[in-house]
Amino acid sequence: MTTACSFVVFPKQNVLVSLSPVTAFLDTFKEAEQIFKMVNYVCLLQEGISNIPKFVEKATHNKYAVVATSINANMLPFEPHESDPTYPATVLSAAEWNSKVIFTLSDVNVDSPNAKLRAHAKEVLLREVTWAEHLQNSGNVMMRLRSPQNENLAAIVRAKTKDLFPLGNWLIRVPITNPELDTFEHRKDATEEDIAKAETIDPWSWWNKLRFAVDHNPKVKVVIELNDSDRPCKETVRRWLGEPIEAIIIPSSLFVRNRSNYAVLKKEWQVIIGHFITVRANIIISTNPNDNALNQYADYLNKLISLKTDIHEINSYEHVLEIPLQPLSDNLDTYTYEIFETDPVKYKLYQNAVQAALLDRVSDNEAKNKLTVIMLLGGGRGPLARAVFNAAELAQRQVRLYIIEKNPNAIRTLSYMVKTLWANKDVHIFSKDMREFDPPELADIMVSELLGSFGDNELSPECLDGALKLLKPDGISIPYKSTSYINPLMSSILYQNICALPSPTAFDCGYVVLMKNIYHIDEPQALFEFTHPNRDEKIDNTRCKVLKFTAKKNCVMHGIGGYFDTHLYKDICLSINPLTHTPGMFSWFPMFFPTRARTLKEGQSISIKYWRCVDATKVWYEWQVVNSPEDWEHQNICGIGYNMRLWPE
C-alpha cells in the first residue's frame, strides 16, 4: 500500500503543516523564492566586476538566471574604508538583489593564528555581511572554506543565522579535493611524501567540522568546487550527495572543444556533474570577465540538466517527512486511494501473479468447469479487483471474487463499480474487517496489498494471520513473502527537517520520505522476513536482529534507511530495495529512522539492532546502534514516538 499522510514537513520551511496549499511569504520575496527554488539554475561567477547591472544584463543575455560576484567592488579587503563598495543600493531593485545575485565574500581568514590578521579579517567580513544584509533580506552570500580551523567563522555564521531575517543562506564553498594537489603540477620541489600527505587531506572534513559547529543549521549549505587537475573518485562524489548541496562550481577550464569547435565536457565530468544534477544541485560556471564562450557553457549545461533531471508528479514530495499510514485503525480518504492507483507497474505485476497462479492451479482441461475462489483482502476503490478480472480473462479461467473491505466509504465506490462495470462478474462485497469475516466458502487464493514502506509496518503479518481461516488448506497467498531491509544513511537535509519538528519524540519516529540528498554509508541488508500463509502452530510476529555495516568513507550517520521487497507469486517480485528497485514503480517511498548525528571513520564497523515488538493493542519498532564502540541511544522504547495500532481507537 502506498504511504501518505495528512501532516508533513516541508523542507524549505521546516515546519509541520497540513497538505493544504501553504500561504506564500511576503510579496517582496516572491521573485527571489521562485528563482532559488528553480530546478537547477545556472549561475555565472566572475570576480573583478565593477558594474553589477551590466554583469546581470550580460548574464541574462547568455542564458544565466543568477550571477555571483564579489560584494566588494574595490577588491581591496585589507584596505578598510567606510565606503568599500563603489555602487549604491539603487543600481538594482530589491527583488533583483534577492533573486539575481549571490555575493562572494572576501577571502579573509577569521581563524588566522595571527591575532592582528584575525581581528582585521573579522572586521572586513562583518562589514561585507552588513552590506549584504542591507541589500538582501532573503538572498545568499558565499564564503570560501580553506582549512579545518573555522571556529570563529562558525561563531559569525551562528550569529547571523539565528533568526529567519535579515540574511538568507550562507553558501560554504568547499573544494572537492585538496586544492594543494593543484600546485604539485607546477612544483619541482614536491616529493612523493608531500603528495601522499596532501592526498590524505579531505576538504569534506573541513565542511563536516563547520557543519557540527553551526549545529546542522538549514541556512548553511555547501557549494562544491570542482577542479581540472584532480577528478574525484566515485565514492567521494556519492558522499557529497548526502549533503545540503546548493550548487557545484564548474571552472571554464573543465570544458574542451569538440570537432565543431564547441565547448563540451569530457564524459568523465559529464557523469560526475550528472550525479549532482540528479540531487537538484545548481550549476555555477566560473569564468574570467573576458571569456567569450559564456553562451556555449550555458547551452551545454542546460541540455545536461534536461537530460539528468527527473521530473514527475511526485517531485514535490522530495525530503518531505510523512507520518506512516495506519490503514488498519484508520479509514483512508479518496485522495490517498487515488495516489495508490496512479502506479501502473504495481497492478500489472499483481495481474501477472494472479494470472500465473490461475494457470498453475487450473489445467486447460479444467478451465471450463473449475471455479477458483479468490478473496481480495482490502479492496479500496477497486484497482486490485480489476487486476484479478484482467488476469482471469487473460488466463481464460473462471473466478469468483470476494472483496472484503472495512472502510464503509470505499464500499460505496465498490458497490457502484459492481453495478456499472462488473454486473456480469461473479463478485461479492463484504463490509468487514478481514480478521472478523466469516466467509460463505473458503478461498483458493488470497490477494492483498497490505504492505508499507518497511514491509510489515502496515501490519500485513497480523492481518493475514487473522485471515488464515478464510483460506483452504492448500490455498495460497499473493504475496507469499515480504522482507524488510535497512542500511545506515547520511542525509543532512532529512536530519535538519527532523530537528525542526516541535515534538519531543521526533527522533523516536519512523518517517516515510522520498529521499534525494542521501549517501548510502553501506549497502542494505535483509532484516525481518514474513511468509504467508503462516501455518505455524504458535505464531510469533515479534523479531529482533543485529546487522553489521562498514563505513566506506569518513561520513556522518544521520539515520537508517528502511525498504522492503515482496514475492507475489514464484519469481514475480516488487521491490523498493535500492539494489533491486522495481523499474518505474513509485507506490512506496522508503522509510527513514533517525539517529543523533555522529561522525564515522572510513572502515569503522557499526552494528544496528532492531526489535519488532507486539502487545495487545499495537506493534512498534525499536532501534539502536550498538557496539560502535559504545551503544548509542535506544530509540522508540515502548513505542513512545511511533507505533502501529492493531484496532480502531
XYZ file of C-alpha atoms in Angstrom:
649
model
C 0.000 0.000 0.000
C 1.289 3.448 -0.851
C 2.199 5.687 2.043
C 0.750 9.142 2.521
C -0.315 11.338 5.377
C -2.130 14.444 6.466
C 0.814 16.239 8.025
C 4.261 16.722 6.555
C 7.434 18.727 6.948
C 8.212 20.996 4.028
C 11.992 21.179 3.833
C 12.137 24.850 2.842
C 10.064 25.953 5.816
C 10.909 23.155 8.268
C 7.524 23.302 9.968
C 4.743 20.822 10.454
C 1.871 21.856 8.186
C -1.161 20.342 6.541
C -1.117 19.346 2.895
C -3.410 22.230 2.030
C -1.643 24.964 -0.032
C 0.927 26.887 2.002
C 0.498 30.668 2.094
C 3.376 32.399 0.317
C 5.828 34.635 2.088
C 5.693 38.397 1.778
C 5.246 39.624 -1.797
C 8.661 41.286 -1.694
C 10.348 37.878 -1.552
C 8.242 36.021 -4.108
C 10.541 36.519 -7.067
C 13.601 35.532 -5.035
C 11.816 32.452 -3.758
C 10.940 31.405 -7.303
C 14.470 31.808 -8.654
C 16.198 29.957 -5.860
C 13.595 27.157 -5.844
C 14.010 26.612 -9.565
C 15.066 23.161 -10.609
C 18.760 23.643 -11.323
C 19.505 27.272 -12.068
C 22.677 28.099 -13.983
C 24.738 30.890 -12.434
C 27.649 32.892 -13.845
C 30.540 33.561 -11.426
C 33.065 36.264 -12.281
C 35.278 38.289 -9.988
C 36.507 41.837 -10.531
C 33.115 43.117 -11.668
C 32.693 46.860 -11.143
C 29.328 47.273 -12.889
C 26.846 44.807 -11.441
C 23.814 45.861 -13.548
C 25.789 45.326 -16.764
C 27.010 41.992 -15.411
C 23.421 40.900 -14.694
C 22.389 42.037 -18.167
C 25.249 40.154 -19.832
C 24.478 37.007 -17.838
C 20.770 37.144 -18.684
C 21.585 37.637 -22.376
C 23.740 34.489 -22.228
C 21.003 32.402 -20.515
C 22.207 32.573 -16.883
C 19.452 33.007 -14.293
C 21.753 34.176 -11.480
C 25.136 35.875 -11.108
C 27.787 35.529 -8.421
C 30.411 38.189 -7.825
C 32.375 39.903 -5.090
C 30.355 42.079 -2.767
C 33.283 44.465 -2.506
C 33.845 46.107 -5.873
C 37.028 47.778 -4.588
C 38.599 44.307 -4.323
C 40.869 45.610 -1.542
C 39.614 43.889 1.609
C 42.803 44.657 3.511
C 42.414 48.397 2.932
C 39.373 49.099 5.113
C 37.264 52.035 4.063
C 33.812 53.019 5.246
C 32.595 53.041 1.668
C 34.158 49.821 0.366
C 31.525 49.076 -2.346
C 31.619 51.531 -5.238
C 27.921 51.159 -6.078
C 24.734 52.401 -4.426
C 21.909 50.069 -3.418
C 19.694 51.597 -6.091
C 21.564 50.096 -9.079
C 19.224 47.089 -8.755
C 15.742 46.731 -7.312
C 15.220 44.922 -4.023
C 13.728 41.942 -5.852
C 16.737 41.792 -8.191
C 19.248 41.862 -5.337
C 17.421 38.921 -3.767
C 16.739 36.894 -6.898
C 19.632 37.631 -9.239
C 22.779 37.996 -7.144
C 24.882 35.710 -4.962
C 27.528 37.724 -3.122
C 31.002 36.196 -2.708
C 32.595 37.452 0.491
C 36.267 38.399 0.619
C 38.677 35.519 1.054
C 39.814 36.552 4.531
C 40.827 34.222 7.346
C 38.875 34.966 10.500
C 40.602 31.954 12.104
C 44.158 33.082 11.349
C 46.720 32.166 14.045
C 47.899 35.774 13.851
C 45.761 37.847 16.219
C 46.068 41.074 14.204
C 45.176 39.385 10.926
C 42.334 37.560 12.644
C 40.846 40.761 14.050
C 41.226 42.624 10.762
C 39.688 39.741 8.790
C 36.694 39.680 11.119
C 36.230 43.437 10.686
C 36.303 43.101 6.892
C 33.933 40.136 6.854
C 31.363 41.711 9.172
C 31.466 44.929 7.165
C 30.659 42.985 3.998
C 27.942 40.953 5.673
C 26.345 44.168 6.930
C 26.240 45.483 3.345
C 24.773 42.155 2.148
C 22.104 42.368 4.845
C 21.233 45.851 3.645
C 20.837 44.706 0.030
C 19.299 41.273 0.566
C 16.731 40.124 3.071
C 16.385 36.603 1.661
C 19.437 36.226 -0.545
C 22.682 34.290 -0.440
C 26.305 35.006 0.448
C 29.157 32.646 -0.449
C 32.258 32.104 1.691
C 35.319 30.018 0.835
C 36.446 27.351 3.319
C 40.204 26.736 3.274
C 41.037 24.657 6.355
C 39.553 22.781 9.291
C 40.210 25.791 11.534
C 36.844 27.539 11.398
C 35.681 28.173 14.972
C 35.467 31.953 14.537
C 33.752 31.628 11.168
C 31.237 29.258 12.757
C 30.536 31.792 15.512
C 29.868 34.522 12.927
C 27.598 32.227 10.911
C 25.681 31.175 14.027
C 25.131 34.803 14.991
C 23.919 35.723 11.521
C 21.574 32.744 11.024
C 19.840 32.519 14.381
C 16.713 34.229 13.051
C 14.786 33.988 9.798
C 15.842 37.510 8.807
C 17.761 39.524 7.756
C 20.114 37.300 5.745
C 19.207 34.238 3.679
C 21.594 31.315 3.178
C 25.307 31.026 3.822
C 26.825 29.079 0.948
C 30.076 27.459 2.067
C 32.441 26.989 -0.854
C 34.442 23.771 -0.435
C 36.933 22.236 -2.908
C 36.016 18.669 -3.787
C 39.668 17.614 -3.382
C 42.603 19.188 -1.535
C 43.500 22.366 -3.504
C 47.172 21.866 -2.579
C 47.272 18.993 -5.070
C 46.864 21.549 -7.869
C 50.213 23.115 -7.028
C 52.270 19.941 -7.425
C 51.863 20.017 -11.175
C 53.994 23.174 -11.274
C 56.380 22.397 -8.413
C 59.702 20.655 -8.835
C 60.482 20.522 -5.107
C 57.465 18.356 -4.184
C 58.371 14.853 -3.012
C 56.254 11.718 -3.211
C 55.814 12.016 0.544
C 54.444 15.565 0.139
C 51.982 14.387 -2.493
C 50.879 11.371 -0.442
C 50.333 13.591 2.614
C 48.285 16.085 0.570
C 46.137 13.281 -0.804
C 45.107 12.309 2.737
C 43.687 15.786 3.395
C 39.967 15.674 2.790
C 38.170 19.037 2.469
C 34.928 17.259 3.363
C 36.263 17.090 6.934
C 36.569 20.910 6.933
C 32.918 21.184 5.983
C 31.919 18.498 8.475
C 33.607 20.357 11.329
C 31.831 23.589 10.395
C 28.500 21.792 9.968
C 28.624 20.472 13.534
C 29.828 23.842 14.838
C 26.690 25.502 13.420
C 24.536 22.602 14.623
C 23.341 21.441 11.188
C 21.754 24.848 10.558
C 19.487 24.524 7.482
C 20.523 28.007 6.312
C 24.114 26.817 5.899
C 24.546 24.989 2.604
C 27.523 23.704 0.685
C 28.853 24.718 -2.736
C 31.304 22.168 -4.116
C 34.119 23.458 -6.282
C 35.429 21.157 -8.996
C 38.905 21.489 -10.457
C 40.503 20.329 -13.694
C 43.625 18.822 -12.157
C 42.113 16.183 -9.889
C 38.955 14.271 -10.712
C 37.236 12.855 -7.576
C 36.581 9.151 -7.113
C 33.056 7.726 -7.291
C 32.672 7.289 -3.519
C 33.722 10.884 -2.858
C 31.001 12.094 -5.215
C 28.406 9.785 -3.627
C 29.234 11.056 -0.153
C 28.664 14.680 -1.184
C 25.192 13.670 -2.408
C 24.169 13.286 1.236
C 24.986 16.909 1.986
C 22.776 20.027 1.664
C 24.186 20.973 -1.732
C 23.166 24.338 -3.090
C 25.396 24.197 -6.153
C 28.600 22.990 -7.773
C 31.166 25.337 -9.256
C 32.449 24.290 -12.668
C 35.529 26.238 -13.822
C 35.509 27.032 -17.519
C 38.849 25.191 -17.760
C 36.907 21.899 -17.468
C 35.470 22.494 -20.933
C 37.204 21.215 -24.059
C 36.480 21.880 -27.717
C 34.850 19.200 -29.840
C 35.294 18.769 -33.590
C 32.798 21.535 -34.235
C 34.835 23.867 -32.005
C 32.024 23.844 -29.446
C 32.670 23.857 -25.690
C 31.801 20.469 -24.130
C 32.702 18.412 -21.069
C 34.586 15.131 -21.176
C 32.448 12.058 -20.475
C 34.049 11.520 -17.068
C 32.997 15.002 -15.954
C 29.563 14.579 -17.503
C 28.983 11.560 -15.260
C 30.199 13.334 -12.120
C 28.213 16.507 -12.773
C 25.189 14.391 -13.723
C 25.177 12.840 -10.229
C 24.977 16.292 -8.668
C 22.242 17.393 -11.062
C 20.087 14.406 -10.051
C 20.011 15.709 -6.463
C 18.924 19.167 -7.656
C 22.349 20.817 -7.298
C 22.507 24.077 -9.178
C 25.325 24.952 -11.556
C 27.762 27.846 -11.153
C 30.083 28.453 -14.104
C 33.303 30.186 -13.033
C 34.988 32.214 -15.802
C 37.118 35.292 -16.287
C 35.388 38.516 -17.412
C 36.887 38.262 -20.918
C 35.572 34.770 -21.673
C 33.630 34.791 -24.954
C 32.105 31.309 -24.698
C 29.544 32.091 -21.978
C 26.574 31.197 -24.155
C 28.073 27.823 -25.075
C 28.652 26.891 -21.429
C 25.082 27.782 -20.504
C 23.608 25.948 -23.502
C 25.630 22.835 -22.779
C 24.793 22.747 -19.060
C 21.102 23.430 -19.627
C 20.979 20.479 -22.014
C 22.787 18.291 -19.496
C 20.324 19.389 -16.813
C 17.362 18.464 -19.017
C 18.874 15.013 -19.598
C 19.761 14.281 -15.961
C 16.808 15.828 -14.123
C 13.902 13.524 -13.362
C 10.667 15.496 -13.499
C 7.474 13.784 -12.379
C 4.416 14.376 -10.236
C 5.990 13.122 -7.019
C 8.921 15.575 -7.098
C 7.079 17.781 -4.630
C 7.462 15.018 -2.017
C 11.282 15.066 -2.036
C 12.602 15.261 1.558
C 9.052 15.679 2.878
C 8.665 13.750 6.127
C 5.406 11.823 6.270
C 3.848 10.002 9.181
C 3.174 6.412 8.006
C -0.411 5.400 7.399
C -2.489 3.495 9.930
C -4.842 1.750 7.464
C -5.784 -0.951 9.982
C -7.131 1.523 12.517
C -7.996 4.458 10.240
C -10.102 4.695 7.099
C -8.301 6.125 4.095
C -9.735 9.003 2.079
C -10.290 9.093 -1.670
C -7.254 11.357 -2.212
C -4.979 8.672 -0.753
C -6.646 5.917 -2.760
C -6.201 7.965 -5.919
C -2.458 8.273 -5.287
C -2.255 4.492 -4.923
C -3.963 3.936 -8.240
C -1.590 6.057 -10.331
C 1.146 3.405 -10.234
C 0.759 1.223 -13.347
C 3.689 -1.076 -12.553
C 2.398 -2.441 -9.256
C -1.027 -3.517 -10.512
C 0.400 -5.004 -13.695
C 2.692 -7.220 -11.607
C -0.230 -8.216 -9.362
C -2.175 -9.089 -12.502
C 0.740 -11.210 -13.759
C 0.952 -13.014 -10.414
C -2.780 -13.863 -10.312
C -2.684 -14.988 -13.936
C 0.287 -17.279 -13.305
C -1.370 -18.747 -10.201
C -4.615 -19.445 -12.081
C -2.761 -21.210 -14.882
C -0.877 -23.356 -12.369
C -3.926 -24.294 -10.303
C -6.375 -24.931 -13.155
C -5.310 -27.002 -16.172
C -6.553 -26.285 -19.677
C -8.814 -29.329 -19.447
C -10.440 -27.992 -16.252
C -10.724 -24.391 -17.423
C -14.417 -24.537 -18.425
C -15.673 -26.350 -15.349
C -13.404 -25.457 -12.421
C -14.087 -22.306 -10.424
C -11.308 -20.594 -8.484
C -12.388 -18.676 -5.402
C -10.306 -15.548 -4.839
C -10.577 -13.453 -1.720
C -9.386 -9.858 -2.045
C -8.451 -8.547 1.395
C -8.755 -4.779 1.283
C -10.497 -3.756 -1.922
C -10.020 0.006 -1.726
C -11.613 1.589 -4.793
C -11.105 -1.491 -6.932
C -7.687 -1.486 -8.699
C -6.741 -4.953 -7.437
C -10.183 -6.277 -8.355
C -9.602 -5.041 -11.900
C -6.222 -6.789 -11.899
C -7.916 -10.051 -10.824
C -10.569 -9.839 -13.531
C -7.959 -8.978 -16.176
C -5.847 -11.935 -15.067
C -8.831 -14.307 -15.245
C -9.686 -13.104 -18.734
C -6.127 -13.471 -19.991
C -5.773 -16.903 -18.395
C -9.254 -17.915 -19.624
C -10.135 -19.197 -16.161
C -13.332 -18.826 -14.138
C -13.127 -16.942 -10.865
C -15.444 -15.935 -8.065
C -14.198 -12.845 -6.282
C -14.993 -11.912 -2.697
C -13.959 -8.356 -1.805
C -13.564 -7.718 1.927
C -13.197 -4.038 2.767
C -13.564 -2.488 6.219
C -13.823 1.138 5.008
C -17.587 1.886 4.651
C -16.815 4.851 2.394
C -14.835 2.704 -0.021
C -17.718 0.197 -0.056
C -19.900 2.818 -1.754
C -17.477 3.113 -4.670
C -17.052 -0.664 -4.910
C -20.828 -1.180 -4.931
C -21.191 1.310 -7.759
C -18.482 -0.458 -9.757
C -20.229 -3.812 -9.279
C -23.442 -2.359 -10.698
C -21.887 -0.499 -13.612
C -18.657 -2.275 -14.577
C -18.816 -5.762 -13.086
C -22.503 -6.590 -13.432
C -21.654 -9.744 -15.389
C -18.918 -10.838 -12.970
C -19.170 -13.325 -10.115
C -18.218 -10.753 -7.465
C -19.417 -10.244 -3.882
C -18.619 -7.378 -1.500
C -18.465 -7.549 2.295
C -18.018 -4.572 4.578
C -15.933 -6.339 7.225
C -12.566 -6.420 8.952
C -10.834 -9.421 7.362
C -9.929 -10.753 10.827
C -13.624 -10.918 11.782
C -15.072 -12.088 8.472
C -16.996 -15.385 8.375
C -16.800 -16.490 4.700
C -19.540 -18.355 2.831
C -16.777 -20.557 1.410
C -13.014 -20.855 1.660
C -10.629 -19.263 -0.808
C -8.162 -20.874 -3.196
C -6.188 -17.631 -3.408
C -5.927 -14.694 -1.019
C -4.816 -11.435 -2.662
C -3.789 -8.472 -0.541
C -1.904 -5.203 -0.708
C -1.202 -4.607 2.962
C 2.475 -3.736 2.685
C 4.037 -0.496 3.842
C 7.380 1.060 3.060
C 9.085 -1.202 5.605
C 7.206 -4.303 4.514
C 5.325 -5.229 7.674
C 4.770 -1.700 9.038
C 1.111 -1.685 7.935
C 0.645 -4.933 9.864
C 0.325 -7.383 6.994
C 1.514 -10.283 9.255
C -1.208 -9.640 11.833
C -3.857 -9.095 9.142
C -3.010 -12.155 7.069
C -2.576 -14.347 10.139
C -6.040 -13.254 11.269
C -7.430 -14.036 7.808
C -5.887 -17.528 7.633
C -9.289 -19.049 8.461
C -10.542 -17.784 5.078
C -8.121 -19.980 3.122
C -8.350 -23.595 2.032
C -5.673 -25.965 3.394
C -3.938 -25.923 0.007
C -4.698 -22.255 -0.658
C -2.025 -19.692 -1.467
C -1.397 -16.074 -0.618
C -0.406 -13.339 -3.069
C 2.048 -12.066 -1.856
C 3.587 -15.048 -0.123
C 6.709 -13.441 1.357
C 7.962 -9.993 2.351
C 11.376 -8.917 3.641
C 12.472 -5.628 5.186
C 15.943 -4.137 4.658
C 17.983 -1.461 6.423
C 21.231 0.451 5.947
C 22.919 3.446 7.607
C 22.461 6.775 5.811
C 23.887 10.265 5.731
C 21.355 12.966 4.859
C 21.834 16.438 6.304
C 18.555 17.681 4.852
C 16.448 14.963 6.470
C 18.283 15.463 9.748
C 17.644 19.209 9.643
C 13.959 18.633 8.958
C 13.630 16.281 11.914
C 15.497 18.683 14.212
C 12.985 21.378 13.225
C 9.989 19.344 14.415
C 8.468 20.602 17.677
C 7.713 17.116 19.009
C 9.962 15.878 21.856
C 9.722 12.382 20.341
C 10.710 13.412 16.785
C 13.760 11.136 16.937
C 11.599 8.201 18.084
C 9.523 8.094 14.891
C 9.928 6.345 11.585
C 9.085 8.557 8.599
C 8.075 7.805 5.040
C 10.121 10.021 2.736
C 11.124 10.366 -0.897
C 14.876 10.553 -0.374
C 17.019 12.596 -2.725
C 20.096 14.020 -0.997
C 21.369 10.861 0.679
C 24.606 8.912 0.951
C 24.414 5.157 1.462
C 27.110 4.513 4.066
C 26.852 0.810 3.240
C 24.531 -1.368 1.176
C 21.140 -2.524 2.538
C 20.881 -5.898 4.278
C 17.846 -8.093 4.946
C 16.237 -7.580 8.358
C 12.845 -9.239 9.035
C 11.067 -11.812 6.861
C 7.416 -12.895 6.950
C 5.823 -15.692 4.913
C 2.148 -16.359 4.136
C 0.100 -18.312 4.785
C 1.743 -18.825 8.152
C 0.561 -22.209 9.392
C 2.868 -22.421 12.424
C 1.204 -23.900 15.481
C 2.258 -20.879 17.518
C 2.537 -17.655 15.532
C 5.029 -15.115 16.832
C 5.490 -11.909 14.858
C 7.989 -10.330 17.228
C 11.503 -10.066 15.858
C 14.977 -9.000 16.957
C 18.100 -8.841 14.816
C 21.518 -7.192 14.712
C 23.147 -6.297 11.387
C 26.739 -5.149 10.923
C 27.750 -2.437 8.439
C 31.035 -0.783 7.470
C 31.565 2.876 6.573
C 33.126 3.181 3.110
C 34.404 6.710 3.787
C 34.538 9.250 6.590
C 30.949 10.428 6.905
C 28.157 11.333 9.289
C 25.380 8.924 10.166
C 22.034 10.720 10.413
C 19.706 7.746 10.405
C 18.705 4.389 8.996
C 17.031 3.721 5.665
C 14.177 1.215 5.580
C 12.991 -0.680 2.482
C 11.241 -3.909 1.526
C 10.728 -6.403 -1.223
C 7.895 -8.862 -1.657
C 7.384 -12.034 -3.665
C 3.883 -12.084 -5.131
C 3.972 -15.480 -6.830
C 7.006 -17.597 -7.685
C 9.601 -15.161 -9.053
C 7.234 -12.205 -9.600
C 8.507 -9.544 -7.186
C 8.041 -5.944 -6.131
C 10.975 -4.114 -4.540
C 11.982 -0.693 -3.222
C 15.369 -2.003 -2.058
C 17.824 0.388 -3.803
C 19.797 -2.617 -5.056
C 16.782 -4.277 -6.730
C 14.215 -1.483 -7.127
C 11.349 -2.367 -9.489
C 11.761 -0.061 -12.518
C 9.064 2.592 -12.854
C 7.298 1.781 -9.578
C 6.696 4.713 -7.211
C 3.924 3.448 -4.927
C 6.176 3.195 -1.883
C 8.720 5.703 -0.625
C 11.460 4.391 1.688
C 11.372 4.864 5.450
C 13.827 6.893 7.478
C 14.564 6.107 11.122
C 16.598 9.000 12.573
C 19.557 8.766 14.891
C 21.548 11.537 16.532
C 24.268 12.720 14.160
C 27.685 11.156 14.688
C 30.827 11.167 12.555
C 32.057 7.765 11.344
C 35.575 6.934 10.204
C 36.346 5.075 6.988
C 36.373 1.342 7.707
C 34.531 1.744 11.016
C 32.057 -1.040 11.776
C 28.641 -0.182 13.120
C 26.054 -2.681 14.293
C 22.372 -1.775 14.174
C 19.888 -3.619 16.357
C 16.167 -3.681 15.552
C 13.251 -5.001 17.528
C 9.708 -5.621 16.289
C 7.552 -5.560 19.416
C 3.905 -6.589 19.794
C 1.356 -6.210 22.567
C -2.446 -6.495 22.716
C -3.117 -3.125 21.074
C -0.116 -2.138 18.987
C 3.069 -3.067 17.160
C 6.225 -0.939 17.178
C 9.896 -0.915 16.251
C 12.815 -0.025 18.456
C 16.289 0.631 17.069
C 19.768 1.246 18.391
C 23.348 1.430 17.114
C 25.283 -0.963 19.342
C 28.992 -1.635 19.975
C 30.306 1.241 17.857
C 32.422 1.397 20.108
C 29.700 2.217 22.615
C 25.923 1.925 22.382
C 24.015 4.926 21.052
C 20.555 5.994 22.229
C 17.913 3.258 22.349
C 15.073 4.789 20.363
C 11.276 4.497 20.439
C 11.230 2.424 23.622
C 7.725 1.010 24.174
C 6.574 2.805 21.025
C 6.715 6.217 22.704
C 7.018 8.091 19.405
C 5.702 5.720 16.746
C 3.582 2.593 16.781
C 1.046 0.789 14.591
C -2.381 0.306 16.149
C -3.994 -3.096 15.817
C -7.580 -1.885 16.244
C -9.574 1.322 15.667
C -9.450 3.737 18.552
